[in-house]
Each structure stands twice: as structure tokens, then as C-alpha cells.
Amino acid sequence: MFQKILIANRGEIACRVIRTARRMGIATVAVYSDADVGALHVEMADEAVRLGPASAQESYLSIERILAAAERTGAEAIHPGYGFLSENADFAAAVEAAGIVFIGPQPSSIRAMGLKDAAKALMDQSGVPVVPGYHGEEQNDGFLADQATLIGYPVLIKARAGGGGKGMRRVDSEEEFPEALAAARREAKAAFGDDVVLIERYLVRPRHIEVQIFGDRHGNVVHLFERDCSLQRRHQKVIEEAPAPGMTPEMRLAMGEAAVRAARAISYRGAGTVEFIADVSNGLWPDRFYFMEMNTRLQVEHAVTEAITGVDLVEWQLRVAAGEPLPKKQSELEIYGWAFEARIYAEDAAKGFLPATGTIRHLDFPDVTARIDAGIRPGDTVSAHYDPLIAKMVVHGPSRSVALLRLTRALQSSHIVGVTTNLDFLARLSAQEEFSAGHPDTGLIDRNLQSLTAIEPPVDTVVALAAVLSLGALTQLSDGDPWLTLGHWQLWSEMQRIVVLTYEGGHSTLRVAAKGFDFFAVHDGRRVIPVKIVSRQDDGCRAEVDGRQVQVKASVAAHHLVVSVDHRTHVFHLGNPLDFSAVDVADGNRLIAPMPGFVKIVRTSSGAEVSKGDALVVMEAMKMELTLVAARDGTVEAVEVSEGQQVDEGAVLLTLRVEET
């Protein structure tokens, strides 16, 4: 077994590998960029080496710098994690050429499955069913459009390299095809350096079911059953479960055998996942599933397989890479209970799952019912440089219903303050009727998007509580500025303050009066709501609001207040809702960058006439393209940015001429 390994990754997966290595007595080396100097994976490792600037190209994607770090520290093997260089055959080959063990498949296996068109051709030859479509080399726009027509709409454009939903577009009509093709190519080129695409039939009601496989250097290959990953947004997985609901023994056998055939066809070793898409328009049938792709690495969702099999897949990776045979035969593997994994992201579900950035001020997960795989902690920053995954929440139970109930409760009991997250969305999704009944499919989120992402305006008691908290009620008088903290005494009369809060769905002007120490009366224009601070914690308080006690998590920043109460998180902006800038943006006079990124395409110019919904600017942030559109009809007054320019969140990209009233 290895004495020391280097993890060529960051965040959650780096921490995950370190935990298993530590348990096995293996020393670990972390690598980091300038953005990750104080990151959790750096702190957990036995030693760490700086790679370079925050840019992934100059750090986590630099083969030369990673190899230099391994040689400098004497690491015997390199674990690639997932993402970054994990499926880069040239990296695997360079590691082996340096006399270091690559904890993963051989380069030839990665190459065989790295391009989806070649992989599908190989699978077809090996007797593994593939989705009908065009997987050839001809990439002329007109030719591809003709192929899409022959296949029949709707079709799916997919980048042949990479994954994670990048370079992928669903197209429902011939008219949509040219722009969708151009966008898919741009995104694929930016993410993978390869803009070749394939066209496939889009199954209207499909399920995404994948099989975990494992091979060793001795010719042994097993599968560790299936995972259902059908709940997706932007073609990226959100909640995964194992086993797949409704799976019959016949279909499990057929899928497992197909996955093992796929692995044997490329002499696979290590952990891998064979992904299938199943047509469930008439239920699950052994003759209605098709090969999509093979991921030649450990998957993000591997934890649900670990939960139902009792196997530590990272330990298996290390043992197989060290030359040991697989610890178990196929006949020794069994399914125990049910497991779910929810991916907690820094993103705004109500705004099209737009990635979010910010500093984590508070992080609180249930510590009994769920396994939390995280690479971030309070005080850490979610930046625009990398994927916005905060943590993975994994629950297990004796049955699907019990496990799902535990997932919902764990999500509702979690609190993250400092950055917008998808926690509320995940909690609603886990309780969604179709999903609860065991009928997931890849279109479920889109069909129910409004109900899953709708922002519920805060009730009057929460607004009243927010008004009190915005004035510094969580700060003890002896610790803070007494003029900012409401006390219990003022000469001649009780102390009063006017508070203006804006939030999704409206704004409120409230009068807060201090009736006694930690006791306030809030008048919202309709009634008086009593608020009492019962006790304080570092991240919030216990409060009695209108005669009811609640647990509150809160964070106050310069211009906004985040309050989590009753399993809901609300963001309140502090200030005057009639401020010109707020009206200006609301009226659609300015196009604002929703997050940090760079301007990829500017589709208009000064003086141009635009219509509501027209695409004006295309930004790239967190490896995804964001198309920003006109909020109203009008004339472009000025374009404030140029293509290739880096911009901050809130930057003005262009302005429209103010309409005369």
C-alpha cells in the first residue's frame, strides 16, 4: 500500500479522499491555488503545495505543476478526484511516465470513453444498446441540421467531450437549431477545448439511471448496482438515489451485465460509472435503456452507493491502484436499504439556478440523520473561479419512504447564511408529489419549476422580526455601539426607529419601539407585533414573535439581512425602496451583471432598437454561459462593456434610453 498520495483536486472531493487515506494510515498532500490558501482541504492534509493563481488553467489544470508537486513531496500516487484533470488521458499518461501511480483507469480506457461519439460506436460493437442519433465526424452546420430533422425533434445537442451538462442543449424545432448549436459549441469549446458535437433523439420522458462498476488489474469486474439520477436542472444532477425506484430484478440484471460488458470492452480498472438513459413512457423494461456515456472516474454521487453497499469506494480505488484484487466478488455484493444524496449549491433557484458567490457566515447541518461531505466551512468564500458546490447531504434508511423523509427533514433543518443557496428548492423537491411516489424523470423539475422555485414573501411576523434584527438587536449593549443597539430607556419617551425593508414580493416601512431591554413593539401600518429576544447565539437567537417562540439564524451585512426561520430563508435589503438606482434597474433601464464573470458576446450597440426578451449580452461565469435579455422595449443609450472584459457583480453592462413620461 502507498505511504503517501497527492490529491490533484480541491473542495469536497479532496476532503473526502483525505478522510479515507487518513483512516488507512496513508499520508496526504494537498495542492491549492491562491484562491484556496486557507481552504479546508489544505488544512486537513499532512502537507500542501501551492500551484499558482486562482485561474484553474494556471493551477488545478496545470499538469506540469501538479507533477512537480508530487515529485517535490515524494508522493507515490495521485488521486484526481472528479472534474479538472480526472478524465484527462494525457494527465494519466504523464503521471505514469513520471513513475507515479495514477489512481484511476489506464490512459487508453479514458481515451476510449472520453469522446462520446467514439464511445457510442465502441459500445454498439460490444452489444451495449445506444441512443439513436448522429455520432459522426461531419460537423457542418447545415449537415447537422439535416441530421436533426432526420432524427426528429426534439433532439439533444451534446458536446462529445466532457460532461456536467456543459455544451448541451435541447432543441424543439428547426428554427431553434442554429442558435442552440452555436451556443453548445461555444460552451463546449470553453469547458473542454473541443467544440465537436453529436445529435441524439431526445426522449420525452426519460430516466437517467447509472451503474457503478469497478475493475482491477487482474481482470475482475463487478458492478455495485444502480443509482437514479433523473432529477436534473440544466442537465446537471440535483438529487440522486440508490437503488432506482421501480427497478425490477430483470432490468437490474440486464443493466448490470451491460455495464460490465462496457468495462470489459476497454479493460477497465478502478472506479467508473456507466450511464444509461431509460425510456419510461410505459414503465421500466429491460429492452428500453440506452448507453449514454461512461465516466472514467469517481462520481460526485458515489456516496449513495457506499450507503447501500457498505463499501468505501475510495478505499477500493486505493487498493486497486496499489495492485490488490477487488475486495469482493459480484455474489458477495448486496443492497441494504435506500439512500439519497442532495447537492447543496450556492445558486439562486428562482433566477434560473444562477450561480452565487459570497462568504459563508454560518453553516449548520443536522449532525445525526445525515452524512455531510463538504469542503467549505464558516468564513470560507464561494468564488466565481470554481464550481459552486457547497456540500453533499446523504441520508440512508431501511426503505425509500423513511430515507426520503429523513432527507426532507435534514434539508429543512439546515441553515446557510452569507450566500444564496438551493436549500429551500431541495426541500420542496424532496417532498414533491411525483418524486415522493417514486416516479422521477429528467423533465420533472422543468414541469414543476414554478412551484419548486417560487419565492414566498415573508409573513408579517418574520418582517417584524427582521426589522428588529436589522437595528442590531443581536449585539449586546456592552459589546456594540449603543446608538445602533436598541436599549430600554430614552429621555422623555421610548426609543423609536423607522426601518425600511425591501424583499422579494414587496417592501415595508415599519416603526420599531423599544419597550424594555430585549423587548420591542413593531408597527407595520396594520397592527403592532411584539418581538422579544429570549436568548442569543453566535449565529442567531431564540425569539418570541407575537406570542410564539422560534429559532432564528441571521446574518447582517452592509446592505442586506439574511434571516432563516421556520425552514425558510429570506433576504431583506436595507434602505429606501424608492432609491433611484433601485427604480432604474426595476424599470429595465440598466442591464446589470448578476454575478462576477466576463463578457463573451455583446449583441447590440448604441442607438439600436431592442425589444423585450432580446438577447443583449452573453456572459460566462463558473464555466456556464448566461444570456442576459432586455427587460423592456427601448433604444440602447450606451454599451458600457466590451467583449472579453471581466466584470464584477452589479456592474452596469448597458443602459437604455429613459422613456419620457
Short mmCIF file of N, CA and C in Angstrom, two decimals, residues 352-428:
data_model
loop_
_atom_site.label_atom_id
_atom_site.label_comp_id
_atom_site.label_asym_id
_atom_site.label_seq_id
_atom_site.Cartn_x
_atom_site.Cartn_y
_atom_site.Cartn_z
N GLY A 352 -33.28 31.07 -12.33
CA GLY A 352 -32.73 30.15 -13.31
C GLY A 352 -31.51 29.40 -12.82
N PHE A 353 -31.41 29.18 -11.51
CA PHE A 353 -30.28 28.47 -10.90
C PHE A 353 -28.96 29.18 -11.21
N LEU A 354 -29.02 30.49 -11.14
CA LEU A 354 -27.84 31.31 -11.38
C LEU A 354 -26.84 31.09 -10.25
N PRO A 355 -25.59 30.73 -10.57
CA PRO A 355 -24.59 30.53 -9.52
C PRO A 355 -24.41 31.79 -8.68
N ALA A 356 -24.15 31.60 -7.40
CA ALA A 356 -24.00 32.73 -6.48
C ALA A 356 -22.61 32.71 -5.86
N THR A 357 -22.17 33.86 -5.42
CA THR A 357 -20.90 33.97 -4.73
C THR A 357 -21.12 34.66 -3.40
N GLY A 358 -20.15 34.54 -2.50
CA GLY A 358 -20.26 35.19 -1.21
C GLY A 358 -19.47 34.45 -0.14
N THR A 359 -19.43 35.02 1.03
CA THR A 359 -18.71 34.43 2.16
C THR A 359 -19.69 33.71 3.07
N ILE A 360 -19.39 32.47 3.40
CA ILE A 360 -20.24 31.68 4.29
C ILE A 360 -20.08 32.20 5.72
N ARG A 361 -21.13 32.81 6.23
CA ARG A 361 -21.08 33.35 7.59
C ARG A 361 -21.56 32.34 8.62
N HIS A 362 -22.42 31.46 8.20
CA HIS A 362 -22.94 30.45 9.12
C HIS A 362 -23.28 29.19 8.33
N LEU A 363 -22.92 28.04 8.89
CA LEU A 363 -23.14 26.75 8.25
C LEU A 363 -23.59 25.77 9.32
N ASP A 364 -24.82 25.31 9.22
CA ASP A 364 -25.36 24.44 10.26
C ASP A 364 -26.13 23.30 9.62
N PHE A 365 -25.60 22.07 9.73
CA PHE A 365 -26.26 20.88 9.21
C PHE A 365 -26.66 19.97 10.37
N PRO A 366 -27.72 19.17 10.20
CA PRO A 366 -28.06 18.19 11.23
C PRO A 366 -26.93 17.20 11.39
N ASP A 367 -26.55 16.89 12.62
CA ASP A 367 -25.35 16.07 12.85
C ASP A 367 -25.66 14.61 13.17
N VAL A 368 -26.91 14.21 13.04
CA VAL A 368 -27.26 12.83 13.39
C VAL A 368 -27.83 12.08 12.19
N THR A 369 -28.77 12.67 11.50
CA THR A 369 -29.52 11.93 10.47
C THR A 369 -28.85 11.92 9.11
N ALA A 370 -27.84 12.75 8.88
CA ALA A 370 -27.28 12.86 7.54
C ALA A 370 -25.75 12.84 7.57
N ARG A 371 -25.20 12.28 6.50
CA ARG A 371 -23.76 12.36 6.26
C ARG A 371 -23.53 13.61 5.41
N ILE A 372 -22.63 14.47 5.84
CA ILE A 372 -22.34 15.70 5.11
C ILE A 372 -20.92 15.63 4.57
N ASP A 373 -20.79 15.64 3.26
CA ASP A 373 -19.48 15.73 2.62
C ASP A 373 -19.32 17.17 2.14
N ALA A 374 -18.46 17.91 2.81
CA ALA A 374 -18.30 19.33 2.48
C ALA A 374 -16.82 19.67 2.39
N GLY A 375 -16.54 20.70 1.63
CA GLY A 375 -15.17 21.19 1.53
C GLY A 375 -15.09 22.65 1.90
N ILE A 376 -16.07 23.11 2.64
CA ILE A 376 -16.16 24.52 2.99
C ILE A 376 -16.68 24.65 4.41
N ARG A 377 -16.36 25.74 5.07
CA ARG A 377 -16.78 25.97 6.46
C ARG A 377 -17.05 27.45 6.65
N PRO A 378 -17.61 27.85 7.78
CA PRO A 378 -17.88 29.26 8.00
C PRO A 378 -16.62 30.11 7.83
N GLY A 379 -16.77 31.22 7.15
CA GLY A 379 -15.63 32.10 6.88
C GLY A 379 -15.04 31.91 5.50
N ASP A 380 -15.33 30.75 4.87
CA ASP A 380 -14.81 30.49 3.53
C ASP A 380 -15.66 31.23 2.49
N THR A 381 -15.05 31.48 1.36
CA THR A 381 -15.73 32.22 0.29
C THR A 381 -16.03 31.31 -0.90
N VAL A 382 -17.26 31.39 -1.37
CA VAL A 382 -17.62 30.73 -2.63
C VAL A 382 -17.31 31.74 -3.73
N SER A 383 -16.28 31.45 -4.53
CA SER A 383 -15.83 32.41 -5.53
C SER A 383 -16.37 32.05 -6.90
N ALA A 384 -16.10 32.91 -7.86
CA ALA A 384 -16.54 32.68 -9.23
C ALA A 384 -15.56 31.80 -9.99
N HIS A 385 -14.48 31.39 -9.34
CA HIS A 385 -13.44 30.65 -10.05
C HIS A 385 -13.77 29.17 -10.25
N TYR A 386 -14.57 28.59 -9.33
CA TYR A 386 -14.78 27.15 -9.35
C TYR A 386 -16.26 26.81 -9.22
N ASP A 387 -16.55 25.52 -9.29
CA ASP A 387 -17.92 25.04 -9.16
C ASP A 387 -18.50 25.48 -7.82
N PRO A 388 -19.78 25.92 -7.79
CA PRO A 388 -20.35 26.45 -6.56
C PRO A 388 -20.93 25.40 -5.59
N LEU A 389 -20.48 24.15 -5.69
CA LEU A 389 -20.96 23.12 -4.76
C LEU A 389 -20.47 23.43 -3.35
N ILE A 390 -21.40 23.48 -2.40
CA ILE A 390 -21.06 23.72 -1.00
C ILE A 390 -20.89 22.40 -0.26
N ALA A 391 -21.85 21.51 -0.44
CA ALA A 391 -21.80 20.24 0.30
C ALA A 391 -22.73 19.23 -0.34
N LYS A 392 -22.53 17.97 -0.01
CA LYS A 392 -23.44 16.90 -0.39
C LYS A 392 -24.05 16.33 0.89
N MET A 393 -25.37 16.23 0.90
CA MET A 393 -26.07 15.68 2.05
C MET A 393 -26.57 14.27 1.69
N VAL A 394 -26.18 13.28 2.47
CA VAL A 394 -26.52 11.89 2.19
C VAL A 394 -27.28 11.31 3.37
N VAL A 395 -28.43 10.69 3.09
CA VAL A 395 -29.21 10.03 4.14
C VAL A 395 -29.46 8.59 3.74
N HIS A 396 -29.67 7.74 4.73
CA HIS A 396 -29.91 6.32 4.49
C HIS A 396 -31.05 5.86 5.39
N GLY A 397 -31.83 4.92 4.91
CA GLY A 397 -32.92 4.38 5.71
C GLY A 397 -33.28 2.98 5.26
N PRO A 398 -34.08 2.27 6.03
CA PRO A 398 -34.44 0.90 5.68
C PRO A 398 -35.35 0.80 4.46
N SER A 399 -36.03 1.91 4.11
CA SER A 399 -36.93 1.92 2.96
C SER A 399 -36.84 3.28 2.28
N ARG A 400 -37.40 3.36 1.07
CA ARG A 400 -37.36 4.63 0.35
C ARG A 400 -38.13 5.71 1.10
N SER A 401 -39.29 5.39 1.62
CA SER A 401 -40.11 6.39 2.29
C SER A 401 -39.43 6.94 3.53
N VAL A 402 -38.79 6.06 4.29
CA VAL A 402 -38.10 6.52 5.50
C VAL A 402 -36.89 7.38 5.13
N ALA A 403 -36.11 6.93 4.16
CA ALA A 403 -34.93 7.69 3.75
C ALA A 403 -35.31 9.06 3.19
N LEU A 404 -36.39 9.11 2.41
CA LEU A 404 -36.81 10.37 1.81
C LEU A 404 -37.32 11.34 2.88
N LEU A 405 -38.03 10.81 3.87
CA LEU A 405 -38.49 11.66 4.97
C LEU A 405 -37.30 12.24 5.73
N ARG A 406 -36.26 11.42 5.92
CA ARG A 406 -35.05 11.90 6.60
C ARG A 406 -34.35 12.99 5.77
N LEU A 407 -34.36 12.83 4.45
CA LEU A 407 -33.74 13.83 3.60
C LEU A 407 -34.47 15.16 3.71
N THR A 408 -35.79 15.12 3.61
CA THR A 408 -36.57 16.35 3.69
C THR A 408 -36.35 17.06 5.01
N ARG A 409 -36.38 16.29 6.09
CA ARG A 409 -36.19 16.89 7.41
C ARG A 409 -34.78 17.47 7.57
N ALA A 410 -33.78 16.76 7.06
CA ALA A 410 -32.40 17.24 7.17
C ALA A 410 -32.21 18.53 6.38
N LEU A 411 -32.82 18.62 5.21
CA LEU A 411 -32.73 19.84 4.40
C LEU A 411 -33.43 21.00 5.10
N GLN A 412 -34.60 20.74 5.66
CA GLN A 412 -35.34 21.79 6.35
C GLN A 412 -34.63 22.26 7.62
N SER A 413 -33.81 21.40 8.20
CA SER A 413 -33.13 21.72 9.45
C SER A 413 -31.76 22.34 9.22
N SER A 414 -31.36 22.51 7.97
CA SER A 414 -30.04 23.07 7.65
C SER A 414 -30.14 24.58 7.45
N HIS A 415 -29.08 25.28 7.80
CA HIS A 415 -29.05 26.74 7.66
C HIS A 415 -27.70 27.15 7.09
N ILE A 416 -27.73 27.95 6.04
CA ILE A 416 -26.52 28.51 5.46
C ILE A 416 -26.77 30.00 5.29
N VAL A 417 -25.91 30.80 5.86
CA VAL A 417 -26.07 32.24 5.82
C VAL A 417 -24.82 32.85 5.20
N GLY A 418 -25.02 33.83 4.33
CA GLY A 418 -23.90 34.53 3.71
C GLY A 418 -23.89 34.42 2.21
N VAL A 419 -24.58 33.42 1.67
CA VAL A 419 -24.65 33.24 0.23
C VAL A 419 -25.99 32.59 -0.10
N THR A 420 -26.54 32.93 -1.24
CA THR A 420 -27.80 32.33 -1.68
C THR A 420 -27.57 30.87 -2.02
N THR A 421 -28.44 29.99 -1.53
CA THR A 421 -28.30 28.55 -1.78
C THR A 421 -29.61 27.97 -2.31
N ASN A 422 -29.53 26.70 -2.71
CA ASN A 422 -30.72 25.99 -3.21
C ASN A 422 -31.37 25.14 -2.14
N LEU A 423 -31.13 25.41 -0.86
CA LEU A 423 -31.69 24.60 0.22
C LEU A 423 -33.21 24.54 0.18
N ASP A 424 -33.86 25.68 0.04
CA ASP A 424 -35.33 25.71 0.00
C ASP A 424 -35.84 24.91 -1.19
N PHE A 425 -35.20 25.10 -2.34
CA PHE A 425 -35.58 24.36 -3.54
C PHE A 425 -35.45 22.86 -3.32
N LEU A 426 -34.36 22.40 -2.73
CA LEU A 426 -34.14 20.98 -2.49
C LEU A 426 -35.17 20.41 -1.54
N ALA A 427 -35.50 21.18 -0.50
CA ALA A 427 -36.51 20.71 0.46
C ALA A 427 -37.86 20.52 -0.22
N ARG A 428 -38.25 21.45 -1.08
CA ARG A 428 -39.52 21.32 -1.81
C ARG A 428 -39.46 20.14 -2.78
#
